[in-house]
Short mmCIF file of C-alpha atoms and ligand atoms in Angstrom, two decimals:
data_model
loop_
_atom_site.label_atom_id
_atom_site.label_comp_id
_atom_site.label_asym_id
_atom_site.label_seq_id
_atom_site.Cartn_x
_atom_site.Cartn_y
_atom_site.Cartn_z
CA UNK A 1 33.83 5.18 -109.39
CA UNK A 2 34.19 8.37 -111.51
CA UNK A 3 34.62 11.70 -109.10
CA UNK A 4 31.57 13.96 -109.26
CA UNK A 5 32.28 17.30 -110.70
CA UNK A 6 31.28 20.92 -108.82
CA UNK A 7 28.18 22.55 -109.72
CA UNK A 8 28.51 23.97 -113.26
CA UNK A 9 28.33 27.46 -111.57
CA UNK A 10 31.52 27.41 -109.36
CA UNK A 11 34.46 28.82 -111.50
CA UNK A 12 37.83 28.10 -110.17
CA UNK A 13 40.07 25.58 -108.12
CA UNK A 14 37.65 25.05 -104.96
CA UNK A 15 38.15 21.90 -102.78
CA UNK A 16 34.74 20.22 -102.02
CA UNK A 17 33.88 20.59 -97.90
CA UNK A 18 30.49 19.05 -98.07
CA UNK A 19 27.85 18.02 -100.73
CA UNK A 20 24.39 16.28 -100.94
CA UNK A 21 21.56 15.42 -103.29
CA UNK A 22 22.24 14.63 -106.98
CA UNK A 23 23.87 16.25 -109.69
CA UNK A 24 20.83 17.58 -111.47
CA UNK A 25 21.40 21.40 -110.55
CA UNK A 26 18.19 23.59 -111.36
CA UNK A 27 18.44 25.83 -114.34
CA UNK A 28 18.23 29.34 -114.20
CA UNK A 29 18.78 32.44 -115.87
CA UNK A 30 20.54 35.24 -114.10
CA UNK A 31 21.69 35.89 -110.92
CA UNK A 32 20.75 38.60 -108.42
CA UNK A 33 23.22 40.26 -106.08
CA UNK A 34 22.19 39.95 -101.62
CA UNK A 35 24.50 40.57 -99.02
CA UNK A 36 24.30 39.02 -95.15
CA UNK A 37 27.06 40.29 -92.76
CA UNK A 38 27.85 38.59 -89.62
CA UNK A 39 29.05 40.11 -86.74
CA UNK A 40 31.21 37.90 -84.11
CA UNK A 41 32.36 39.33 -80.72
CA UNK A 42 34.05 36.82 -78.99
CA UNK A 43 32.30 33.81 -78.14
CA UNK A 44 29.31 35.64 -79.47
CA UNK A 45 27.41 35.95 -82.89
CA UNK A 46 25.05 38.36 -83.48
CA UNK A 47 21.54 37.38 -85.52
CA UNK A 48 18.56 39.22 -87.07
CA UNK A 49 15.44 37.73 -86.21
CA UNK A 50 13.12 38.28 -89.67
CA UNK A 51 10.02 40.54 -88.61
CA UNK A 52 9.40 40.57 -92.77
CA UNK A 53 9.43 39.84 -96.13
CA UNK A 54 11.93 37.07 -97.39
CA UNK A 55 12.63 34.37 -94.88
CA UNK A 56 10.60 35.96 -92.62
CA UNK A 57 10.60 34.38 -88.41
CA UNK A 58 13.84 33.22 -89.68
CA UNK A 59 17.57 34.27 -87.94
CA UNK A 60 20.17 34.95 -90.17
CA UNK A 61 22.80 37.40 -90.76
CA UNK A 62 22.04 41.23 -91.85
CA UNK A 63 21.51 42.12 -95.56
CA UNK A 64 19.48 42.45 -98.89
CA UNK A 65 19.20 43.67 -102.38
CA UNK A 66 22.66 45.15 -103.66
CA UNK A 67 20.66 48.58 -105.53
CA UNK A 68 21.71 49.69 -108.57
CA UNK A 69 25.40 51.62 -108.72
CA UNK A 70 26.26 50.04 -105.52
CA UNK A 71 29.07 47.12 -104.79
CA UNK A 72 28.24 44.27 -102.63
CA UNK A 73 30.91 45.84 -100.06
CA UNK A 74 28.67 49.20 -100.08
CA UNK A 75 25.58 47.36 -99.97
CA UNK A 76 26.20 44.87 -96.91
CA UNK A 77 27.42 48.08 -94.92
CA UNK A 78 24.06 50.19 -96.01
CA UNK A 79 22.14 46.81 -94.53
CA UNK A 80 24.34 46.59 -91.85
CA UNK A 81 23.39 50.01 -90.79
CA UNK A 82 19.49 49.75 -91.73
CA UNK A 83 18.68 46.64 -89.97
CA UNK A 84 20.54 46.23 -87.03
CA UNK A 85 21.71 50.31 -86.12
CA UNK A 86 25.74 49.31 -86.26
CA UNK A 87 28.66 49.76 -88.48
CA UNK A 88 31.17 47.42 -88.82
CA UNK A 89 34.75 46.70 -90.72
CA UNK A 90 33.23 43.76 -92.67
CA UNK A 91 35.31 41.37 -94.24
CA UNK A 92 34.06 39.13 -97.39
CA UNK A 93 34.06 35.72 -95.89
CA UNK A 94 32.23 33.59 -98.85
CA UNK A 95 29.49 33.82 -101.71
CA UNK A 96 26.96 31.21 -102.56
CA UNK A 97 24.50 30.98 -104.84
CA UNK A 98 20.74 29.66 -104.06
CA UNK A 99 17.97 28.60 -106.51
CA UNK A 100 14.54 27.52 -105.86
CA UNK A 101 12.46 25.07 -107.69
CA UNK A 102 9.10 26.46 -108.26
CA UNK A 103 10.66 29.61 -107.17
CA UNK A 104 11.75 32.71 -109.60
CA UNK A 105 13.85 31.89 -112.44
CA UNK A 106 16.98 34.04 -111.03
CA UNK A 107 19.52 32.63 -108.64
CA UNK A 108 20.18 34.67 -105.30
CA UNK A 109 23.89 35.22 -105.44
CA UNK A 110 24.70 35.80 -102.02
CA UNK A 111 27.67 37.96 -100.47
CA UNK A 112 28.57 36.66 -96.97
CA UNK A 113 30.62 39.23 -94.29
CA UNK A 114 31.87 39.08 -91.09
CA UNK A 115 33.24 41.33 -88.62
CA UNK A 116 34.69 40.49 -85.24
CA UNK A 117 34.51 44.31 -83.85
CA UNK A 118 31.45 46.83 -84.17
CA UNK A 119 30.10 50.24 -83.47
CA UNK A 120 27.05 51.52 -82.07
CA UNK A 121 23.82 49.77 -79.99
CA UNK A 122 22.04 46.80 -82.00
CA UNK A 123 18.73 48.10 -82.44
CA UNK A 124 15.46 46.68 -83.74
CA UNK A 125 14.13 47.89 -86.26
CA UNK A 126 11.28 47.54 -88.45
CA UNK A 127 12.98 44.30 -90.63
CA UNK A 128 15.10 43.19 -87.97
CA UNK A 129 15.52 41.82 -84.24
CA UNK A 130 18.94 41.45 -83.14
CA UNK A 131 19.73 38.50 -81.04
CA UNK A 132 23.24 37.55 -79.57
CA UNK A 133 24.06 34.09 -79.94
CA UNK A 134 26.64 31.88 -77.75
CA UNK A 135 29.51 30.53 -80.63
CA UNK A 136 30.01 26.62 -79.30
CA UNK A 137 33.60 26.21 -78.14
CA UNK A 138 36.25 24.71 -81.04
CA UNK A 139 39.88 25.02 -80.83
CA UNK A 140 39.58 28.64 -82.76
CA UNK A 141 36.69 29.73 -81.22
CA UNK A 142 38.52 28.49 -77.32
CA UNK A 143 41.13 30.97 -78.59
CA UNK A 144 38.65 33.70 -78.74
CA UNK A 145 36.56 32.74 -75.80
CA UNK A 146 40.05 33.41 -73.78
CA UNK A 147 39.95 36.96 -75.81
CA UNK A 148 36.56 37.62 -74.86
CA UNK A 149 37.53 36.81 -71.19
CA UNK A 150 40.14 39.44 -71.43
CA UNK A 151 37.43 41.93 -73.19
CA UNK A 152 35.65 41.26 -71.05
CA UNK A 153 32.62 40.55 -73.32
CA UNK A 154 31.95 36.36 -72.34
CA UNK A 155 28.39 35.73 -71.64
CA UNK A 156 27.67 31.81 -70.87
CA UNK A 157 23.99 32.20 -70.31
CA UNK A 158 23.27 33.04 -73.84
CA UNK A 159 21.33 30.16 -76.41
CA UNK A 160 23.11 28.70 -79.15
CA UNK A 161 23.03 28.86 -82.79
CA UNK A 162 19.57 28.15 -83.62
CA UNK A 163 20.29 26.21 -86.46
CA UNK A 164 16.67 25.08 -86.67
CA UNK A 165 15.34 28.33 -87.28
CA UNK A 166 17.72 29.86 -89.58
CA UNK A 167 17.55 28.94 -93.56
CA UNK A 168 18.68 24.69 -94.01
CA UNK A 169 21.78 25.01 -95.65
CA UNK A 170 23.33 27.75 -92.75
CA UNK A 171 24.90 24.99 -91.02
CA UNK A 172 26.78 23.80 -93.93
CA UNK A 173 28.95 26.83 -93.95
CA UNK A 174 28.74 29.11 -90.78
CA UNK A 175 30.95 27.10 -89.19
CA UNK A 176 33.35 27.67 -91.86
CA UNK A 177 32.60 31.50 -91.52
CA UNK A 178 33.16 31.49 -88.15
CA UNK A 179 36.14 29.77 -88.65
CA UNK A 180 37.61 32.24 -90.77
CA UNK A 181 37.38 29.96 -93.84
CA UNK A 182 36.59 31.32 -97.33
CA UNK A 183 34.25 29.81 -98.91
CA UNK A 184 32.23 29.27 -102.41
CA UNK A 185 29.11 27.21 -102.65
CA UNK A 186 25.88 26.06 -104.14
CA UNK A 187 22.34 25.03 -102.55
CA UNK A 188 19.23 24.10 -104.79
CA UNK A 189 15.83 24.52 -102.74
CA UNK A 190 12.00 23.08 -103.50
CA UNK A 191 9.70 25.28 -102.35
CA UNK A 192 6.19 23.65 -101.50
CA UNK A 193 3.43 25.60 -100.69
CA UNK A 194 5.83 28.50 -98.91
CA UNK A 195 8.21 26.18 -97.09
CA UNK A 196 12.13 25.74 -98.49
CA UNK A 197 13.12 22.58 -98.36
CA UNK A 198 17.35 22.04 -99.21
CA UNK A 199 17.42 19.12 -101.90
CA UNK A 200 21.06 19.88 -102.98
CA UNK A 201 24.29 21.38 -102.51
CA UNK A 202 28.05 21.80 -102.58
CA UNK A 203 30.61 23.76 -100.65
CA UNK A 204 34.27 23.97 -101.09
CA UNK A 205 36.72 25.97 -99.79
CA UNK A 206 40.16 27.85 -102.19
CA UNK A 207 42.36 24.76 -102.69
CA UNK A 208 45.56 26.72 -102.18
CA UNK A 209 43.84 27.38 -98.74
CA UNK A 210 43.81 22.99 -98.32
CA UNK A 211 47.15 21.44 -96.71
C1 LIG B 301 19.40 29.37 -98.49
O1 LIG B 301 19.32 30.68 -98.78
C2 LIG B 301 19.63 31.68 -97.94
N1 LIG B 301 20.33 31.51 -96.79
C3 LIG B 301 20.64 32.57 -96.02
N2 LIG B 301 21.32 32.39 -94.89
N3 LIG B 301 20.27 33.84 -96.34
C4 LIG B 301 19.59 33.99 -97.46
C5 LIG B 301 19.22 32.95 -98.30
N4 LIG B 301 18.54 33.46 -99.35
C6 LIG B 301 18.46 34.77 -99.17
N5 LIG B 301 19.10 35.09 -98.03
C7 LIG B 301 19.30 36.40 -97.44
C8 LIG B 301 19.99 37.37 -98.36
C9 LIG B 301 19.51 38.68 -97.81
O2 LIG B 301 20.31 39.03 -96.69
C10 LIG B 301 18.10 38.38 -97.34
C11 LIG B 301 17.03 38.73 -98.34
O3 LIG B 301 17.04 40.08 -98.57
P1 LIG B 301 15.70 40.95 -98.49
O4 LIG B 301 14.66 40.36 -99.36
O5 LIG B 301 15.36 41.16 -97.05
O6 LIG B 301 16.26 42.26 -99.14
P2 LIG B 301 16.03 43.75 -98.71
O7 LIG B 301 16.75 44.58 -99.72
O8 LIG B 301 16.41 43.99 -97.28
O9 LIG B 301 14.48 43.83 -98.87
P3 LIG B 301 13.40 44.95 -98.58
O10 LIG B 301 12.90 45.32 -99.94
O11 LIG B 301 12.38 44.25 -97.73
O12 LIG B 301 14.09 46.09 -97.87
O13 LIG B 301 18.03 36.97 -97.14
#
């Protein structure tokens, strides 16, 4: 059987990670710039709960609109600061893009970050509630549980990931975020009557990156 190619808008040598749905990727007709930072402190991530606008009731990482004169590295530190109260030495970690059927005819190309250190107080503000997550144990995150022991920043009482409240495609790649991976990748929703529903999508990680 013939391999199936990437997504006609992944440029470069990317090895595939994960992929569902067919090939028939939704037009569209240019792409607008988000950013969403992470911030992971030991065995901990940190979420915004969505008081409004897109995604709203939703957890997800910190971020928006990249404005006019500004680079997605400016912009994901200006959100950073807005929505959760916190600066942070963010580090690109992956970029995705995300299309909607029945949706606008622009694709959301998003900018993911992480950071493993932070300063300030999370704080809630009017867009965002910050939540700390528990990270589930893997052999890289075991190595930074034994860090946070040392840090003294463990907590084993918090919840974890709540994958089933954050957007459907998150757990196809957050691991790979926390994980340190880089990643590219591609998810086509259907929105019906409000709700996002994931019909396809790719991810692949640098193939120089693959042993
Ligand atoms: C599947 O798609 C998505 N997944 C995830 N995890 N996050 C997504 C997805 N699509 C959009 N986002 C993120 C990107 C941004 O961080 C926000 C949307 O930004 P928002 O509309 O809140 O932009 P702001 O500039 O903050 O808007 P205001 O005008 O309200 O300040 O969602």
């Amino acid at each position: 059987m013939p391999s199936r190619s990437v997504p006609p808008s992944i440029d470069g040598e990317f090895t595939e990670v994960t992929r569902g749905g067919d090939d028939k990727w939704l037009p569209y007709k240019t792409k607008r710039l988000y950013t969403n930072a992470f911030i992971i402190h030991g065995n901990k991530l940190l979420l915004g709960y969505k008081k409004r606008g897109f995604g709203l009731s939703k957890y997800n990482g910190f971020g928006g609109k990249v404005e006019p004169g500004e680079t997605p590295d400016q912009a994901a530190a200006r959100e950073l600061k807005e929505e959760a109260g916190i600066e942070a030495p963010l580090e690109h970690s992956g970029t995705f893009l995300f299309v909607t059927e029945g949706g606008p005819d622009w694709a959301f190309q998003i900018e993911i970050y992480r950071a493993e250190e932070y300063s300030g107080t999370p704080t809630e503000t009017d867009e965002m509630r910050p939540v700390w997550f528990s990270i589930p144990a893997s052999s890289e995150t075991a190595k930074a549980a034994v860090a946070s022991v040392i840090e003294n920043v463990i907590d084993n009482d918090l919840p974890p990931i709540p994958y089933e409240s954050m957007w459907d495609s998150d757990y196809l790649w957050l691991p790979l975020l926390l994980s340190k991976t880089h990643f590219v990748g591609r998810t086509d929703f259907k929105e019906v009557d409000g709700a996002f529903k994931l019909e396809r999508w790719w991810f692949g990680v640098p193939t120089s990156t693959c042993t």
